Short mmCIF file of C-alpha atoms in Angstrom, two decimals:
data_model
loop_
_atom_site.label_atom_id
_atom_site.label_comp_id
_atom_site.label_asym_id
_atom_site.label_seq_id
_atom_site.Cartn_x
_atom_site.Cartn_y
_atom_site.Cartn_z
CA GLU A 1 -14.73 12.13 -1.10
CA ARG A 2 -12.99 8.99 0.02
CA SER A 3 -15.58 5.82 0.40
CA SER A 4 -13.82 2.57 2.13
CA TYR A 5 -13.91 0.03 3.90
CA ILE A 6 -12.66 -3.15 5.48
CA ARG A 7 -14.07 -6.72 4.49
CA PHE A 8 -14.39 -9.17 7.76
CA ASP A 9 -16.03 -12.62 6.96
CA ASP A 10 -19.50 -11.80 5.26
CA ARG A 11 -19.99 -7.85 6.26
CA TRP A 12 -18.20 -4.50 5.22
CA VAL A 13 -16.75 -2.39 8.47
CA PRO A 14 -16.21 1.44 7.58
CA TYR A 15 -13.23 3.14 7.58
CA PRO A 16 -11.33 2.61 10.18
CA PHE A 17 -11.21 -0.21 11.48
CA GLN A 18 -10.74 0.22 14.88
CA ASN A 19 -13.07 3.34 15.00
CA ASN A 20 -15.66 0.80 13.28
CA LEU A 21 -16.45 -1.38 15.84
CA ARG A 22 -20.37 -1.75 16.62
CA TYR A 23 -20.43 -3.45 12.86
CA LEU A 24 -18.18 -6.42 14.30
CA PRO A 25 -20.15 -9.57 15.26
CA ASP A 26 -20.69 -9.14 19.35
CA GLU A 27 -18.97 -11.21 20.71
CA ILE A 28 -15.40 -9.67 18.95
CA GLU A 29 -16.74 -6.34 18.84
CA TYR A 30 -16.42 -7.23 22.90
CA GLU A 31 -12.35 -8.43 22.35
CA CYS A 32 -11.57 -5.11 21.17
CA VAL A 33 -13.23 -3.08 23.19
CA LEU A 34 -12.09 -4.77 26.06
CA GLY A 35 -8.41 -4.98 24.39
CA LEU A 36 -8.25 -1.39 24.94
CA ILE A 37 -9.43 -0.67 27.58
CA GLU A 38 -6.85 -2.29 28.56
CA ALA A 39 -4.01 -1.12 26.25
CA PRO A 40 -0.87 0.25 27.85
CA GLY A 41 -0.49 2.77 25.74
CA GLY A 42 2.44 2.75 23.17
CA ASP A 43 5.74 4.92 22.72
CA PRO A 44 7.38 5.22 19.29
CA ASN A 45 10.54 3.58 20.63
CA MET A 46 8.78 0.21 20.51
CA ASP A 47 8.90 -2.21 17.59
CA PHE A 48 5.74 -2.63 15.45
CA ALA A 49 4.40 -5.21 16.78
CA THR A 50 4.45 -4.50 20.55
CA TRP A 51 3.46 -0.69 19.84
CA MET A 52 -0.15 -2.13 17.48
CA GLU A 53 -0.30 -4.20 21.17
CA SER A 54 0.36 -1.76 23.24
CA VAL A 55 -2.36 0.87 21.84
CA PHE A 56 -5.12 -1.29 20.62
CA GLY A 57 -4.30 -3.87 23.21
CA ARG A 58 -5.50 -8.13 21.85
CA GLY A 59 -8.59 -7.47 20.07
CA ILE A 60 -8.37 -4.74 16.98
CA THR A 61 -4.20 -6.71 17.08
CA HIS A 62 -5.55 -10.38 16.57
CA HIS A 63 -8.23 -9.96 14.43
CA PHE A 64 -7.07 -6.15 11.82
CA MET A 65 -3.97 -4.87 12.87
CA ARG A 66 -1.27 -7.30 12.49
CA PRO A 67 -2.70 -9.74 9.77
CA TYR A 68 -3.76 -6.70 7.86
CA ASN A 69 -0.11 -5.03 8.20
CA PHE A 70 1.93 -9.02 7.29
CA LYS A 71 0.05 -8.26 4.09
CA VAL A 72 0.64 -4.86 3.71
CA TRP A 73 4.87 -5.13 4.44
CA ALA A 74 5.39 -8.76 3.76
CA THR A 75 6.93 -8.19 6.79
CA PRO A 76 7.39 -9.61 10.24
CA PRO A 77 5.93 -6.68 12.34
CA GLU A 78 8.46 -7.54 14.85
CA ARG A 79 11.06 -6.35 12.29
CA MET A 80 9.53 -3.05 11.40
CA ALA A 81 9.93 0.43 13.37
CA SER A 82 6.74 2.43 14.77
CA GLN A 83 7.76 5.76 14.76
CA TRP A 84 6.82 6.07 10.50
CA ILE A 85 3.38 5.69 11.54
CA GLY A 86 2.46 9.24 12.34
CA GLU A 87 -0.74 9.94 10.55
CA ARG A 88 -0.81 6.46 8.61
CA VAL A 89 -2.96 4.74 11.52
CA SER A 90 -5.74 6.12 13.69
CA VAL A 91 -4.49 5.88 17.52
CA ILE A 92 -8.29 5.51 19.13
CA ASP A 93 -9.02 5.58 22.98
CA PHE A 94 -11.46 3.53 24.21
CA THR A 95 -13.98 6.36 25.35
CA ARG A 96 -14.34 7.01 21.66
CA ALA A 97 -14.27 3.61 20.14
CA LEU A 98 -16.64 2.69 23.25
CA ARG A 99 -18.69 6.44 22.03
CA ASN A 100 -19.40 5.42 18.79
CA ILE A 101 -20.53 1.90 19.35
CA VAL A 102 -22.90 2.87 22.45
CA PHE A 103 -24.48 6.05 19.69
CA GLU A 104 -23.83 4.23 16.50
CA GLU A 105 -22.20 6.45 14.61
CA ASP A 106 -19.72 6.16 12.03
CA ASP A 107 -16.67 7.79 12.36
CA VAL A 108 -15.68 7.89 9.31
CA ALA A 109 -14.30 10.85 8.67
CA TRP A 110 -10.03 10.07 9.34
CA GLY A 111 -7.47 10.44 8.33
CA PRO A 112 -5.73 13.33 5.19
CA ASN A 113 -6.65 11.43 2.04
CA ASN A 114 -10.61 11.92 3.29
CA LYS A 115 -11.15 13.72 0.69
CA PHE A 116 -8.90 13.19 -2.60
CA VAL A 117 -8.06 14.80 -6.55
CA PHE A 118 -7.94 11.67 -9.04
CA PRO A 119 -7.44 12.74 -12.68
CA ALA A 120 -10.10 12.41 -14.92
CA GLU A 121 -8.48 10.37 -17.85
CA GLY A 122 -5.26 8.77 -18.13
CA GLY A 123 -5.49 7.47 -15.21
CA THR A 124 -2.36 7.40 -12.72
CA GLY A 125 0.00 7.82 -14.99
CA GLU A 126 -1.77 10.78 -16.52
CA ILE A 127 0.20 12.29 -12.94
CA TYR A 128 4.21 11.79 -14.30
CA ARG A 129 2.93 12.44 -17.79
CA SER A 130 1.71 16.01 -16.95
CA LEU A 131 4.87 16.49 -14.67
CA ALA A 132 7.26 15.16 -17.48
CA LEU A 133 5.55 17.84 -19.38
CA LYS A 134 6.91 20.57 -17.98
CA LEU A 135 9.82 19.60 -17.86
CA GLY A 136 10.61 19.80 -21.58
CA ARG A 137 10.14 17.11 -23.71
CA ASP A 138 13.60 17.07 -25.43
CA ARG A 139 14.81 15.97 -21.90
CA ILE A 140 13.43 12.77 -21.33
CA PHE A 141 14.51 9.62 -21.98
CA TYR A 142 12.91 7.20 -22.12
CA ASN A 143 14.25 3.05 -21.33
CA ARG A 144 18.31 3.82 -21.01
CA ARG A 145 19.29 1.86 -17.85
CA MET A 146 22.36 3.20 -15.80
CA LEU A 147 25.30 1.54 -14.80
CA GLU A 148 27.68 2.48 -13.35
CA LEU A 149 28.13 6.08 -11.84
CA ASP A 150 31.42 8.09 -11.35
CA SER A 151 31.10 10.77 -9.02
CA GLU A 152 34.67 12.01 -9.26
CA ARG A 153 34.72 12.38 -13.01
CA LYS A 154 30.85 13.33 -12.71
CA ARG A 155 29.84 10.46 -16.10
CA ILE A 156 26.95 8.14 -15.68
CA LYS A 157 27.87 5.40 -17.97
CA LEU A 158 24.50 3.75 -19.67
CA GLU A 159 23.07 0.04 -20.55
CA ASP A 160 23.67 0.82 -24.04
CA GLY A 161 27.15 2.22 -23.94
CA SER A 162 27.55 4.97 -24.16
CA GLU A 163 27.86 7.75 -21.24
CA GLU A 164 26.31 11.17 -20.13
CA GLU A 165 28.18 13.88 -18.79
CA TYR A 166 26.21 15.77 -15.79
CA ASP A 167 27.14 19.50 -13.63
CA TYR A 168 24.53 18.46 -10.28
CA LEU A 169 22.71 14.37 -10.39
CA VAL A 170 19.12 14.04 -9.14
CA SER A 171 18.38 10.59 -8.82
CA THR A 172 14.98 8.74 -7.47
CA MET A 173 16.06 5.24 -7.86
CA PRO A 174 15.96 2.86 -4.72
CA LEU A 175 19.20 3.77 -3.11
CA ASP A 176 20.43 0.68 -2.49
CA LEU A 177 20.63 1.01 -6.26
CA LEU A 178 21.70 3.86 -6.92
CA ILE A 179 25.33 2.90 -3.97
CA ARG A 180 25.83 -0.57 -6.15
CA SER A 181 25.88 1.54 -9.04
CA MET A 182 28.53 4.62 -7.90
CA VAL A 183 32.00 3.83 -8.61
CA HIS A 184 33.33 5.23 -6.04
CA CYS A 185 32.09 4.56 -2.60
CA PRO A 186 33.08 4.57 0.72
CA GLU A 187 32.78 1.19 2.62
CA ASP A 188 30.52 1.19 5.05
CA VAL A 189 27.78 3.40 2.92
CA ARG A 190 27.84 0.43 1.14
CA ARG A 191 27.05 -1.72 3.60
CA ALA A 192 24.74 1.08 4.99
CA ALA A 193 22.54 0.84 1.50
CA ASP A 194 22.30 -3.10 2.07
CA GLU A 195 20.81 -3.23 5.18
CA LEU A 196 18.03 -1.54 3.53
CA GLU A 197 15.46 -4.11 2.88
CA HIS A 198 12.00 -3.14 0.44
CA ASN A 199 8.77 -5.32 -0.82
CA GLY A 200 7.46 -6.01 -3.81
CA VAL A 201 3.79 -6.07 -5.03
CA TYR A 202 2.08 -7.73 -7.53
CA ILE A 203 -0.47 -5.31 -8.50
CA VAL A 204 -3.61 -7.03 -10.73
CA GLY A 205 -5.85 -5.45 -12.88
CA ILE A 206 -9.63 -6.79 -13.82
CA GLY A 207 -12.19 -4.88 -15.46
CA TYR A 208 -15.12 -6.79 -15.94
CA GLU A 209 -17.96 -6.80 -18.54
CA ALA A 210 -20.81 -5.70 -15.65
CA PRO A 211 -22.08 -1.65 -15.23
CA LEU A 212 -20.65 -0.08 -11.82
CA LYS A 213 -22.70 -0.20 -8.72
CA ASP A 214 -19.92 -0.11 -6.25
CA ASP A 215 -19.58 3.08 -4.11
CA LYS A 216 -16.91 2.05 -1.89
CA SER A 217 -13.20 3.96 -3.45
CA TRP A 218 -11.11 1.50 -2.38
CA MET A 219 -11.54 -1.94 0.13
CA TYR A 220 -8.72 -3.45 2.09
CA PHE A 221 -8.85 -7.31 3.39
CA PRO A 222 -6.87 -8.91 6.45
CA LYS A 223 -8.07 -12.14 5.78
CA ASN A 224 -7.93 -14.50 3.61
CA GLU A 225 -10.62 -14.67 1.30
CA ALA A 226 -8.65 -12.91 -1.09
CA PRO A 227 -4.53 -12.53 -1.64
CA PHE A 228 -4.26 -8.82 -1.99
CA TYR A 229 -4.80 -6.30 0.58
CA ARG A 230 -6.43 -3.49 -1.26
CA ALA A 231 -8.68 -3.57 -3.73
CA THR A 232 -9.18 0.20 -5.54
CA ASN A 233 -12.55 0.38 -7.55
CA PHE A 234 -11.30 2.71 -10.50
CA ALA A 235 -14.18 3.18 -12.12
CA LYS A 236 -14.90 4.90 -9.24
CA TYR A 237 -12.20 6.94 -9.46
CA SER A 238 -13.50 8.01 -12.82
CA ALA A 239 -15.56 6.28 -16.15
CA ALA A 240 -12.61 7.15 -18.25
CA ASN A 241 -11.06 4.39 -16.96
CA VAL A 242 -12.87 1.91 -18.30
CA PRO A 243 -13.33 1.84 -22.21
CA ASN A 244 -15.16 4.27 -23.56
CA GLY A 245 -16.36 5.95 -20.08
CA ASP A 246 -19.74 3.02 -20.29
CA THR A 247 -19.28 2.44 -16.52
CA ALA A 248 -23.25 1.05 -17.58
CA ARG A 249 -21.43 -1.86 -18.88
CA TYR A 250 -18.28 -2.29 -17.77
CA CYS A 251 -16.12 -2.19 -13.84
CA ALA A 252 -12.55 -2.35 -12.79
CA TYR A 253 -10.82 -3.89 -9.78
CA MET A 254 -6.95 -2.63 -9.18
CA THR A 255 -5.76 -4.68 -6.52
CA GLU A 256 -2.10 -4.71 -4.79
CA ILE A 257 -0.41 -8.72 -3.70
CA SER A 258 2.80 -7.66 -1.63
CA TYR A 259 5.60 -10.36 -1.28
CA SER A 260 9.15 -10.41 -0.05
CA ARG A 261 11.16 -13.48 1.01
CA TYR A 262 9.36 -13.82 4.23
CA LYS A 263 5.92 -13.77 2.13
CA PRO A 264 6.91 -15.65 -1.08
CA GLU A 265 4.05 -15.46 -3.94
CA THR A 266 4.06 -17.07 -7.60
CA VAL A 267 2.73 -15.03 -10.21
CA ASP A 268 1.45 -17.88 -12.13
CA GLY A 269 -2.57 -18.26 -11.92
CA LEU A 270 -2.17 -15.18 -9.59
CA GLU A 271 -4.95 -13.28 -12.15
CA ASP A 272 -7.38 -16.41 -11.44
CA ARG A 273 -6.52 -16.00 -8.20
CA VAL A 274 -7.19 -12.41 -7.37
CA GLU A 275 -10.43 -12.86 -9.47
CA GLN A 276 -11.60 -15.54 -7.37
CA GLY A 277 -10.99 -13.62 -4.49
CA LEU A 278 -12.74 -10.43 -5.40
CA ARG A 279 -15.76 -13.25 -5.24
CA ALA A 280 -15.37 -14.13 -2.48
CA GLY A 281 -14.90 -11.13 -1.05
CA GLY A 282 -17.83 -9.86 -1.59
CA VAL A 283 -16.95 -7.28 -4.33
CA ILE A 284 -18.27 -8.55 -7.49
CA GLU A 285 -21.43 -9.91 -6.78
CA GLY A 286 -23.49 -12.49 -9.63
CA SER A 287 -21.57 -14.25 -12.63
CA PRO A 288 -20.42 -11.52 -14.46
CA SER A 289 -17.36 -11.90 -17.47
CA VAL A 290 -14.52 -10.94 -17.13
CA ALA A 291 -12.86 -8.13 -19.75
CA SER A 292 -9.31 -7.77 -19.34
CA ALA A 293 -7.05 -8.58 -16.91
CA HIS A 294 -3.24 -8.00 -16.49
CA VAL A 295 0.01 -7.79 -14.12
CA ILE A 296 2.81 -5.37 -13.18
CA ASP A 297 5.62 -6.82 -11.13
CA ALA A 298 6.10 -3.09 -8.96
CA ASP A 299 9.53 -5.23 -7.59
CA TYR A 300 9.96 -2.34 -5.77
CA ALA A 301 7.64 -1.25 -4.24
CA TYR A 302 7.75 0.07 -0.32
CA PRO A 303 10.47 0.77 1.77
CA VAL A 304 10.07 -1.29 4.89
CA PRO A 305 10.48 0.43 7.55
CA THR A 306 12.67 -2.15 9.39
CA LEU A 307 14.12 -1.27 13.00
CA THR A 308 17.82 -0.69 11.36
CA ARG A 309 16.45 1.35 8.90
CA ASP A 310 16.67 5.29 10.23
CA GLU A 311 20.57 4.27 10.87
CA ALA A 312 21.94 3.06 7.41
CA LEU A 313 20.28 6.38 5.76
CA ALA A 314 21.68 7.85 8.04
#
C-alpha cells in the first residue's frame, strides 16, 4: 500500500496535499480553503497555470501546485496544456476539504497507485529483463545505435556501419529523434517534430549505512530545501534493493532532479547537494555515513504536454 507524503517546511503532509490541508499551519490552511471556496472552476482548454488557479485557488496553487509542478516538468505552467491531467491530479472541492479538516480525517486513498506492485528482486530493471526474456535472447541486441532510417528501402543504418532490413518496424524512440533519423520525411512532419518538448532528469541514488526506519514509500518536495522533487524509499519497496537485503544495516533513496532550458541544473556537486537535501528535508536524521552514491542522466525523461503538443503529434 502506498504511503506517500509532501514535505512542507518542518512537517509531513499526507498525499494528496489538497486533500489533507489540516496538517498545514493555521494561516496557510485558511488561505488554501478560502482559495478553494473562491475558485471558479476550470476547463481542459485552459493553460495549466490558469487551470490550477481556477480549480484550486491561490493558496494551494501558490504553496504547492505551481512550485512542485515546475520542479517536475522544468517548464513554466503557462506553456503547458491541462488536458493531460486525467487521474494524475486530485481535483477536490472545498466541501470535502473542509470535512477532512473539521472531522480531522486523513484522505489518503485517492489515485490509481494507492496500491502498487514492485519486483521483489532486481529493482526496476527486473521489469524490463523479464519482458525481454519473452521475446527470446537471440532477438535482442544492445549498444547498437540507429543513425538512419530509410522507410522506402526498409533498411536501417547503425552506428557501427552495419545495416539491417525489416518488414515492419516498431519504434519506442522519442518521436523527434525518430523523425530526424528518417531519410524520407515530409517537411511539415519534420517541423512538427521540432515542436515537441521534453525535459531531462538526473536520477541520484544515495545509500546510507543506517537501518531502514522510514515507513514512507516516496516523498514530494515542492520547496527549495532540496534540489529534487521526489525521493523514493527503495529499501521500503524491497529489502533486496540494499546489500544482502540487510535493512537493519542499510537504507537507500532514489531522488529525481529535472532540468531544461527553463530550469538548468549542473551535475557538478549534485550528489552532495542531494545528500544535504535529504538531511535538510527531514528524510535522514542523525549523521549516518554514505555507503554509495551514483548519478544517471536521463536526458529524455518526461515528454512535456505543451500548448502545441497535440497539434504537433497529429
